[in-house]
Short mmCIF file of C-alpha atoms in Angstrom, two decimals:
data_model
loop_
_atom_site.label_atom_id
_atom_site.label_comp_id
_atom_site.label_asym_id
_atom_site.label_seq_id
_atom_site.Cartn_x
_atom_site.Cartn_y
_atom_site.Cartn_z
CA UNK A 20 36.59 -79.60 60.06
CA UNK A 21 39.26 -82.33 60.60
CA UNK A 22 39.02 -85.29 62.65
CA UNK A 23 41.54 -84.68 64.99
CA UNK A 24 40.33 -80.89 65.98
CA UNK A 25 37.22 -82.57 66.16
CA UNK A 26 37.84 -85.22 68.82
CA UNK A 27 39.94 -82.90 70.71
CA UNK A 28 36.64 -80.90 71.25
CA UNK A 29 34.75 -83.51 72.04
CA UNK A 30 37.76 -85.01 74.66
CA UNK A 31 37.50 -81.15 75.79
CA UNK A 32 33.91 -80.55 76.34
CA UNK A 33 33.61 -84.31 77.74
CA UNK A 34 36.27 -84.08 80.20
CA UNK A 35 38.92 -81.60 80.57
CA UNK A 36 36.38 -78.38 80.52
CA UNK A 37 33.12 -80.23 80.89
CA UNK A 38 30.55 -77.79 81.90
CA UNK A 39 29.50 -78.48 84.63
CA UNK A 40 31.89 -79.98 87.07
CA UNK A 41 35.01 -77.93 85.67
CA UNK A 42 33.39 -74.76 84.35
CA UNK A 43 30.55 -75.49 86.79
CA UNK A 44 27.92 -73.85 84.61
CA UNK A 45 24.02 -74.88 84.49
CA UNK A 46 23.74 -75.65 88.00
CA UNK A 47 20.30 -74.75 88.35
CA UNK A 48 18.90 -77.26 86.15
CA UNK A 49 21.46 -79.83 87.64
CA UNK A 50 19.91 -79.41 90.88
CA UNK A 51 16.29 -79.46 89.72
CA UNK A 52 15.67 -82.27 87.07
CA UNK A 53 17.99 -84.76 88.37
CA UNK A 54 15.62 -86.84 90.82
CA UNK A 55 14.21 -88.98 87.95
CA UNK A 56 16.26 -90.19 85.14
CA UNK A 57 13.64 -89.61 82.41
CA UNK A 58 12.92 -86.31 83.14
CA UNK A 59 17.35 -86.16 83.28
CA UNK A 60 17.81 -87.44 79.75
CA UNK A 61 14.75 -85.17 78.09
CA UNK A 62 16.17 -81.89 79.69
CA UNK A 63 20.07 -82.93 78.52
CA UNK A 64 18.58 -83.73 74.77
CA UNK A 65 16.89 -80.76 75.10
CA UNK A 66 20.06 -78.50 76.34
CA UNK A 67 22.02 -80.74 73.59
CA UNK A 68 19.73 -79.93 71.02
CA UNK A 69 19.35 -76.20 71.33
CA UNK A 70 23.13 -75.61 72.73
CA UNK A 71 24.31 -77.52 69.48
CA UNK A 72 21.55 -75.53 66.70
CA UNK A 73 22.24 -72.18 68.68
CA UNK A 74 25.88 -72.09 67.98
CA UNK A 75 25.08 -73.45 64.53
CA UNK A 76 23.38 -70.50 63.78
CA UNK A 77 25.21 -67.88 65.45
CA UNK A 78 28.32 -69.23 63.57
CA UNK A 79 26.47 -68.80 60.09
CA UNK A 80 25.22 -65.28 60.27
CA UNK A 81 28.23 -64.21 62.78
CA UNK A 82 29.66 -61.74 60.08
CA UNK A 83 26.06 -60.10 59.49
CA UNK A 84 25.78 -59.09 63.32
CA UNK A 85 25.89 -55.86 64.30
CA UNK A 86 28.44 -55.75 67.16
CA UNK A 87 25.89 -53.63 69.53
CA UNK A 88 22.87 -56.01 69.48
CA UNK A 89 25.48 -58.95 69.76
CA UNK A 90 24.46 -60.64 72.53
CA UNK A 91 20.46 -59.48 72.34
CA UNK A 92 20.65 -61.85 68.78
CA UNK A 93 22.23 -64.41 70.34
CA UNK A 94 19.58 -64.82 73.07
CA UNK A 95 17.02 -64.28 70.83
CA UNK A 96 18.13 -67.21 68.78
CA UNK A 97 18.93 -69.77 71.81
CA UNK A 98 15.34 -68.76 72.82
CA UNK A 99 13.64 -69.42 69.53
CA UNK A 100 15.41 -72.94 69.81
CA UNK A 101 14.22 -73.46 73.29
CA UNK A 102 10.58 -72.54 71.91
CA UNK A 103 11.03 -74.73 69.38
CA UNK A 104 11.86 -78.24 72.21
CA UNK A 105 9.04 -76.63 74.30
CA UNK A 106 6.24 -76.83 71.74
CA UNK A 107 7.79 -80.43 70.17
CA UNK A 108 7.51 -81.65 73.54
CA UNK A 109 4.28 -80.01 74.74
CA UNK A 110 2.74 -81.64 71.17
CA UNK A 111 4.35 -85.28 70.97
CA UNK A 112 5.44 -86.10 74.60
CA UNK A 113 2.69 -84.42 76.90
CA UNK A 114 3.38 -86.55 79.98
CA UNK A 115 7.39 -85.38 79.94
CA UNK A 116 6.23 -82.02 79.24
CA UNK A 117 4.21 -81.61 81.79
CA UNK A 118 6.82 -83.13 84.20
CA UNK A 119 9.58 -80.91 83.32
CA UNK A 120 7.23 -77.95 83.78
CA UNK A 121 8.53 -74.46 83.77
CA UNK A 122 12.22 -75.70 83.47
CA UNK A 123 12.05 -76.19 79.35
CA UNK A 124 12.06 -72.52 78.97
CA UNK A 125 14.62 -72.12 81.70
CA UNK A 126 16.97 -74.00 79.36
CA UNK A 127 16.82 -70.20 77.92
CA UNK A 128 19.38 -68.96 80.81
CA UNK A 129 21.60 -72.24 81.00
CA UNK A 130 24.70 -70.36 81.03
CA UNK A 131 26.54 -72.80 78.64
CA UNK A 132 24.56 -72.11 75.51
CA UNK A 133 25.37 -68.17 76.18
CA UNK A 134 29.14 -69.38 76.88
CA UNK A 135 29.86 -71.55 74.11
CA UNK A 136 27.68 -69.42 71.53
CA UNK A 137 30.38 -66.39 72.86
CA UNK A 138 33.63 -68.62 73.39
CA UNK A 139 33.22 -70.52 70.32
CA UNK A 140 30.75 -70.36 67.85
CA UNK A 141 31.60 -66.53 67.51
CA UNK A 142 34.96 -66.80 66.57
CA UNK A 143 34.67 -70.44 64.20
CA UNK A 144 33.16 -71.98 61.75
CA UNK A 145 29.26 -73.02 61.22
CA UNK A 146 30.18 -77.07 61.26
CA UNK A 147 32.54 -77.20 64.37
CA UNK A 148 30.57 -74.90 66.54
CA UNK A 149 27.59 -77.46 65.30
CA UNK A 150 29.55 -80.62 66.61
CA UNK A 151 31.26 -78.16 69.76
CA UNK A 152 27.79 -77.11 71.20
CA UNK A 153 26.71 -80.98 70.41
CA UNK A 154 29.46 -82.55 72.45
CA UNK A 155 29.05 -79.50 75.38
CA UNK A 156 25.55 -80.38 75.70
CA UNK A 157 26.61 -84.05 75.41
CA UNK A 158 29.11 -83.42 78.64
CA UNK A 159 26.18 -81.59 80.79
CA UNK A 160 23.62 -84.38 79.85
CA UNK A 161 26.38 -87.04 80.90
CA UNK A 162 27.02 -85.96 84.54
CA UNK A 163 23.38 -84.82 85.26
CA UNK A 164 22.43 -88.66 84.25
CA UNK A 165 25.37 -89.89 86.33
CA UNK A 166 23.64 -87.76 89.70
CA UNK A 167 19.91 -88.59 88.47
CA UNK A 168 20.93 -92.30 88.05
CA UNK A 169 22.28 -92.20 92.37
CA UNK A 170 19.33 -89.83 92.85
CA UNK A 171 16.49 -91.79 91.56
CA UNK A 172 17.97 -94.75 92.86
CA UNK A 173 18.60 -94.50 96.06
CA UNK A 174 15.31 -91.63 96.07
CA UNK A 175 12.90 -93.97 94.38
CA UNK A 176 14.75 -97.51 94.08
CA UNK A 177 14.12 -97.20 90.50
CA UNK A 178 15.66 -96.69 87.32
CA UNK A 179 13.59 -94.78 84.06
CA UNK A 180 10.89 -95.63 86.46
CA UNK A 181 11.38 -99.13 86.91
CA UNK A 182 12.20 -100.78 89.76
CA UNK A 183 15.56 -101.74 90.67
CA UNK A 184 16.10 -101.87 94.84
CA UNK A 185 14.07 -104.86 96.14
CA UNK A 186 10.79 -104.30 97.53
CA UNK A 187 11.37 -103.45 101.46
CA UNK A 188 14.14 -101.28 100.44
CA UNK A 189 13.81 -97.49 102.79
CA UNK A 190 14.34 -95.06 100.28
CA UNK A 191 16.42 -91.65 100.94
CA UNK A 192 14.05 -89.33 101.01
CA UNK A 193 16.70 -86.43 101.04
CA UNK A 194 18.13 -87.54 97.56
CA UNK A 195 14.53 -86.76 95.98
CA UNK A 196 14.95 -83.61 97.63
CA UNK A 197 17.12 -80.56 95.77
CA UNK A 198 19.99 -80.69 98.61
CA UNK A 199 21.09 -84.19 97.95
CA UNK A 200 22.01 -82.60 93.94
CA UNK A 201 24.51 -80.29 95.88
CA UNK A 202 26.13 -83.27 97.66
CA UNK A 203 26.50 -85.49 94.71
CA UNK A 204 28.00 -82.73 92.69
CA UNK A 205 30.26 -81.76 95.13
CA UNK A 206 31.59 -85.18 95.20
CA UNK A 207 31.66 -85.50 91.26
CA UNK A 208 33.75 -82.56 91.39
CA UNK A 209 36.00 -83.87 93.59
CA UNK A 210 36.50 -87.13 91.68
CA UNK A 211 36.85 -84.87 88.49
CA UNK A 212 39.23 -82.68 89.69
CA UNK A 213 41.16 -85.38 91.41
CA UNK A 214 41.36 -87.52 88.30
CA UNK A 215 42.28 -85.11 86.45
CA UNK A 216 45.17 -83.78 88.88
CA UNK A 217 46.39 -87.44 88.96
CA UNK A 218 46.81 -88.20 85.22
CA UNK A 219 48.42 -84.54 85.00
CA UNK A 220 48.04 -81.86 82.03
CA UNK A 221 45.58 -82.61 79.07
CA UNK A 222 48.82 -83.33 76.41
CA UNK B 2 25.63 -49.41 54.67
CA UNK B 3 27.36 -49.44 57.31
CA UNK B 4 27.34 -52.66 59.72
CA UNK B 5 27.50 -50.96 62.54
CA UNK B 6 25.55 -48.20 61.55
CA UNK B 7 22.06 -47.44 63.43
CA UNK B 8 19.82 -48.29 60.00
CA UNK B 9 21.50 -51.10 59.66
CA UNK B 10 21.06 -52.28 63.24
CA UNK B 11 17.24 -51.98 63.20
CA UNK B 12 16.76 -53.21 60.24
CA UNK B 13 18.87 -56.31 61.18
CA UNK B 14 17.21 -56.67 64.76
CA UNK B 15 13.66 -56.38 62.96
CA UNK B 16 14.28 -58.52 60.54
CA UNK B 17 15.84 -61.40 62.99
CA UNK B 18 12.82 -60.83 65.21
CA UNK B 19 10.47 -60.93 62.64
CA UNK B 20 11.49 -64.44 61.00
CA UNK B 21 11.97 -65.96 64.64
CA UNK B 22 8.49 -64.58 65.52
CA UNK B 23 6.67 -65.94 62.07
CA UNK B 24 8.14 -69.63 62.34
CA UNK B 25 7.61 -69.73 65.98
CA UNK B 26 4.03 -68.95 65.73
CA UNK B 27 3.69 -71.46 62.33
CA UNK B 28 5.04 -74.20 64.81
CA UNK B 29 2.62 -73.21 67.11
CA UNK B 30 -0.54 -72.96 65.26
CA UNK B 31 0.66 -76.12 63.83
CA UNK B 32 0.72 -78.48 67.19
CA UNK B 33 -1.80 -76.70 68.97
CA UNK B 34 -4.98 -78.92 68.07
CA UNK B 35 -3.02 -81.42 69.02
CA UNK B 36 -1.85 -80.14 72.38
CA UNK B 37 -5.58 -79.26 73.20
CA UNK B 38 -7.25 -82.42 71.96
CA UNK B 39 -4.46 -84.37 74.39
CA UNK B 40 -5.21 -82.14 76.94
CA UNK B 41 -9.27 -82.96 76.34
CA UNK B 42 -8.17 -86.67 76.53
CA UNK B 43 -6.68 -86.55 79.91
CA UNK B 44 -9.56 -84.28 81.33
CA UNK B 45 -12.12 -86.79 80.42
CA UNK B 46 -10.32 -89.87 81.63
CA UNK B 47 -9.44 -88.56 84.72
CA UNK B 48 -13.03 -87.56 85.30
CA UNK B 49 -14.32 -90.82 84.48
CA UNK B 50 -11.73 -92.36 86.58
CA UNK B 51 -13.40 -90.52 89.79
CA UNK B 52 -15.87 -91.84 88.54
CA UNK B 53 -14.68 -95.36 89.51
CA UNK B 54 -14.04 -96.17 85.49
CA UNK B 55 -10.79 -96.87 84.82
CA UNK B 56 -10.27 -96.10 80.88
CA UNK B 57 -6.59 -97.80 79.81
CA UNK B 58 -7.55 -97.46 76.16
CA UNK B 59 -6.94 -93.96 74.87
CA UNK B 60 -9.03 -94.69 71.62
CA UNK B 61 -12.19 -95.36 73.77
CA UNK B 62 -12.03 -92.44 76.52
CA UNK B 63 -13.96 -89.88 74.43
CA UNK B 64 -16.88 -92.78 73.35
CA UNK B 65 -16.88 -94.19 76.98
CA UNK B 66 -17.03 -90.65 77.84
CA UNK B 67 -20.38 -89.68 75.74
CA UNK B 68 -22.19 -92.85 77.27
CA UNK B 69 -21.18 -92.66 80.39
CA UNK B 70 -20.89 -88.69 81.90
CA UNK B 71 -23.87 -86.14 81.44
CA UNK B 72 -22.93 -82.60 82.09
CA UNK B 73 -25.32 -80.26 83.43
CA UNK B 74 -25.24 -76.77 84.72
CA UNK B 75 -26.27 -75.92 88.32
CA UNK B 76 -25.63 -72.25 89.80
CA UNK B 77 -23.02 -71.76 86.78
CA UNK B 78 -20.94 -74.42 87.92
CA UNK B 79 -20.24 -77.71 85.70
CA UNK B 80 -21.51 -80.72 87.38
CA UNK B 81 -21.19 -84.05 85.80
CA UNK B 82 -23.56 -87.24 86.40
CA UNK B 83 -23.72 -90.81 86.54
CA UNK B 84 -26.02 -93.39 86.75
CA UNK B 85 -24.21 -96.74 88.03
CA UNK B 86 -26.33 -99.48 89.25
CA UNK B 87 -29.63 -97.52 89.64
CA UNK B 88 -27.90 -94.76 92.24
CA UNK B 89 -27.15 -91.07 91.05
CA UNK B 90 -23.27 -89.95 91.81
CA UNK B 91 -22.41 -86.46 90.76
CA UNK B 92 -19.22 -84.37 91.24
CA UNK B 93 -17.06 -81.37 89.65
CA UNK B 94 -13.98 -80.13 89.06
CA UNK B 95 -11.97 -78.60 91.67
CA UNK B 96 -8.87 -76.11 91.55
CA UNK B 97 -7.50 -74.91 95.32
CA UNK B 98 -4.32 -74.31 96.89
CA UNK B 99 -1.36 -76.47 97.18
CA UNK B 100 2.17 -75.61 99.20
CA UNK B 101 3.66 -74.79 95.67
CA UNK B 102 0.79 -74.06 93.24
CA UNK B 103 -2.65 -74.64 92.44
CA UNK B 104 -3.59 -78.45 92.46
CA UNK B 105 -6.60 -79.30 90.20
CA UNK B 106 -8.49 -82.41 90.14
CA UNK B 107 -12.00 -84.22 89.98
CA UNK B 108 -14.26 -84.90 93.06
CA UNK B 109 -17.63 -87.26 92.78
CA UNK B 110 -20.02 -87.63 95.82
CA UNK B 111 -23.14 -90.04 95.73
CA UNK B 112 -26.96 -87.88 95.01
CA UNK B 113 -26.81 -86.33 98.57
CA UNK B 114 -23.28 -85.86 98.93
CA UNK B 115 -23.14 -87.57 102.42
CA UNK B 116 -20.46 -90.31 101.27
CA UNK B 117 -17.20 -89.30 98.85
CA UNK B 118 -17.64 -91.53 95.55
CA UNK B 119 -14.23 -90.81 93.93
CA UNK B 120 -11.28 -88.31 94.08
CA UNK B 121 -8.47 -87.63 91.55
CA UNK B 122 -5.96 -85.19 90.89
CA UNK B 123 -5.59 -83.54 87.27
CA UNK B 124 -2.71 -81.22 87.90
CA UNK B 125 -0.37 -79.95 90.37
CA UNK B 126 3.39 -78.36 91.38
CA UNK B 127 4.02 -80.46 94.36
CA UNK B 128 7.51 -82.12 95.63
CA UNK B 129 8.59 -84.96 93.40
CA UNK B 130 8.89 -87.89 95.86
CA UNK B 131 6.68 -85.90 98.78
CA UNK B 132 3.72 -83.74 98.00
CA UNK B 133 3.67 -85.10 94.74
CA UNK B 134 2.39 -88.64 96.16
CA UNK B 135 -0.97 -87.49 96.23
CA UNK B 136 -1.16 -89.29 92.89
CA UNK B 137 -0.71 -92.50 94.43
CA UNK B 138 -3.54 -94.51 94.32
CA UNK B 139 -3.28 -96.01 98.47
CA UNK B 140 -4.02 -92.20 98.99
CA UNK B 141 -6.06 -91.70 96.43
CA UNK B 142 -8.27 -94.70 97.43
CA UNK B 143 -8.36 -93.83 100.89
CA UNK B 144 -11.18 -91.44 99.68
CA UNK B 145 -13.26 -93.27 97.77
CA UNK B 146 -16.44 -94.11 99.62
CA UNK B 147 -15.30 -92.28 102.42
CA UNK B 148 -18.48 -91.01 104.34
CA UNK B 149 -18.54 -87.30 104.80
CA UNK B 150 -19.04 -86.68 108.72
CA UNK B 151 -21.05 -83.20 110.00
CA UNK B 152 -17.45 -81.05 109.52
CA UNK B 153 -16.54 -82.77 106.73
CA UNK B 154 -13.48 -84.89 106.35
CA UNK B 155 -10.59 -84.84 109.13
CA UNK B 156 -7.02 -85.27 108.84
CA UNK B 157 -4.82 -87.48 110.97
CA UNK B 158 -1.62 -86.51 110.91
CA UNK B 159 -0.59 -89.39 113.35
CA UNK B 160 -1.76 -92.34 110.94
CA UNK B 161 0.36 -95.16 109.76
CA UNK B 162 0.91 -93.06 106.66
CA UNK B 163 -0.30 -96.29 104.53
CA UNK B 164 -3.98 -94.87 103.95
CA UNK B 165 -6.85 -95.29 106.68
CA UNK B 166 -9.01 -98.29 105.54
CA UNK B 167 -12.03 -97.18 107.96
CA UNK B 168 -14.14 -95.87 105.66
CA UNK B 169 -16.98 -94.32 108.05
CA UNK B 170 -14.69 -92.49 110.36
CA UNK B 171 -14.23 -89.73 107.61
CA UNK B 172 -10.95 -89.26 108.16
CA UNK B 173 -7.88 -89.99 106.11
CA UNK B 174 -4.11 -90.28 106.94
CA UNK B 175 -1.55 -88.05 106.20
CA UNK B 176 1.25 -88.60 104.15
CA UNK B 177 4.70 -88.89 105.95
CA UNK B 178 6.69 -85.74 104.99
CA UNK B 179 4.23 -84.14 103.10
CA UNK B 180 1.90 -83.07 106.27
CA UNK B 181 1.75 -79.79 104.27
CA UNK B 182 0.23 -80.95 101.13
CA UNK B 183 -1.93 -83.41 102.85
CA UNK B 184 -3.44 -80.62 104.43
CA UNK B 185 -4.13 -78.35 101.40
CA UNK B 186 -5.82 -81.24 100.24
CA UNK B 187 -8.22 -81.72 103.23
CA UNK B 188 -9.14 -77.96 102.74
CA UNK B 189 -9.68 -79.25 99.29
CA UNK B 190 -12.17 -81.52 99.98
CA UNK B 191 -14.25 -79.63 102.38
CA UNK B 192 -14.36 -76.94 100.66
CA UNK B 193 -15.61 -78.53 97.61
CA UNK B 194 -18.14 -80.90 99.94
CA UNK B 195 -19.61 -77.64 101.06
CA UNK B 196 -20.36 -76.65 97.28
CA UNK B 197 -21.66 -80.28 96.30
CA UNK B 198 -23.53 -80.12 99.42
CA UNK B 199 -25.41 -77.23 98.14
CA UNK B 200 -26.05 -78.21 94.57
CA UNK B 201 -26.82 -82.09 95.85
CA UNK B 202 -30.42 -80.42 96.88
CA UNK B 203 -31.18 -78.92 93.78
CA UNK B 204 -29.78 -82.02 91.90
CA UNK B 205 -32.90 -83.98 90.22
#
């Protein structure tokens, strides 16, 4: 791969198609993990890590799939990743594990692994659908952390758990709650979409 | 062969499945001692914690553990013991209904189960921020030495919502928006004080 297709992924993935506020995929998982920042950043490794070795895969062995069981392959592999980040964290980070709960093996029907392994990693090669499911996971884990980090805060007065707000501070108990996820998306959309209108086409 | 033929498609599908299925189950049998012995671990400190023993050191939880708890059996249900200051406390596990899932945990009473000794929570599914505050030690603590009245243990739903400090009304508060939860866990309670009622009079 060269550098400059490279970047231009990345600047794509990051900002001009990120996931989830352009193509709005994942929303599910966006609305459920985002009330604690910890819990935020393992789930967006997680989707990184499995979107990234998914389309990895499915690039190498793209020409040996029959055309029929296409997409059956291609689930089977995202799940054997997700299997693989589910019994990593069940065995070396218990407490996490047990916090994200059921929602690991959700990461199994987060849209954007299906979507990129189909847009991209079916029709390039190994390396850049390596670095293009990478920097897709890297755009979903950046705006669920930017909603966990107003979530948690304002929820909790914390930050990773520690305590940010001063002590008397009256936490919003709505923004622990999954409704307040819908309202802080909505607005990151809006900014998005805004921004983006406002500095005009991606040339 | 053809690639899109049938023979070639099972074979291919088999074949994918297979190696998936072999290295997922390698990674599995791999970690799983370790996922049980952690899950040991946390069992016995949170029991020893109702207990009133508050183990910070992992490395020490399963020695503290052997000196400290005695299991027995009584009507095919686990009970552990302590001895603490020349008084008998006993309790057991507990698993009952929560507004999302099943919340386990650890209850202890003292030798004739008139007075709540301890109370912790193990596992459970409820709202982060809400339900999920059970955890918290101002509620948890609101049961220990709590006496156990003729019906049990009451809930006031009209409390402060910073834990009742009376400890002989045997009631406890309520947390604020979780009035739900807070009364699953009441059930809780008396339900299980019914059971350690029972097995306080065969207890020697």
């Amino acid at each position: 791969m060269n550098n400059n297709s490279a970047f231009k992924i990345l600047k794509e993935n990051l900002w001009w198609n990120n996931p989830v506020f352009i193509q709005v995929l994942g929303i599910c998982s966006a609305l459920a993990v985002t009330n604690n920042m910890t819990n935020t950043l393992t789930m967006g490794l997680g989707v990184t890590f499995v979107t990234g070795f998914s389309s990895f895969t499915i690039s190498l062995i793209k020409n040996m799939i029959p055309r029929k069981v296409r997409m059956i392959i291609q689930t089977l592999i995202i799940a054997f990743y997700v299997i693989i980040v589910d019994i990593i964290l069940k065995a070396y980070l218990p407490d996490i594990s047990k916090a994200l709960g059921p929602y690991v093996g959700l990461i199994i029907t987060n849209c954007i692994i299906m979507g990129r392994a189909e847009a991209f990693a079916q029709a390039n090669k190994p390396f850049i659908s390596l670095w293009d499911g990478l920097s897709s996971g890297a755009g979903y884990l950046s705006v669920l952390l930017s909603i966990a980090f107003i979530r948690e805060l304002l929820g909790f007065g914390t930050l990773f758990g520690y305590r940010i707000m001063p002590q008397g501070f009256m936490t919003w108990t709505i923004m622990i709650m999954a409704p307040s996820a819908f309202f802080v998306l909505a607005v990151f959309i809006w900014i998005g979409k805004t921004l983006q209108m406002k500095t005009g086409d991606r040339k | 062969m053809k690639k899109d033929g049938i023979i070639y498609t099972i074979l291919f599908s088999f074949t994918a499945t297979f190696l998936v299925v072999l290295i997922l189950g390698f990674a599995y049998q791999s970690t799983s001692k370790k996922v049980s012995d952690h899950a040991g671990l946390i069992n016995r400190k949170v029991i020893l914690s109702a207990f009133g023993y508050e183990v910070t050191d992992e490395n020490r939880i399963n020695q503290d553990y052997s000196s400290i708890i005695k299991t027995v059996e009584i009507d095919g249900i686990e009970i552990y013991v302590t001895e603490k200051d020349g008084s008998l406390y006993f309790g057991k596990k507990f698993a009952g209904n929560g507004l999302w899932g099943t919340i386990t945990g650890v209850i202890a009473v003292n030798s004739t189960a008139d007075e709540i000794y301890g109370f912790k929570i193990l596992s459970h599914n409820e709202t982060p921020g809400l339900g999920a505050r059970i955890e918290e030690k101002w509620f948890l603590d609101q049961m220990k030495n709590e006496a156990i009245g003729p019906s049990g243990i009451s809930l006031n739903r009209n409390g402060s919502g910073k834990g009742d400090t009376d400890k002989s009304n045997s009631s406890i508060d309520a947390i604020t928006g979780a009035t739900q939860t807070s009364v699953f866990i009441s059930r809780i309670i008396n339900n299980e004080i019914k059971i350690l009622k029972k097995i306080a009079g065969k207890l020697k």
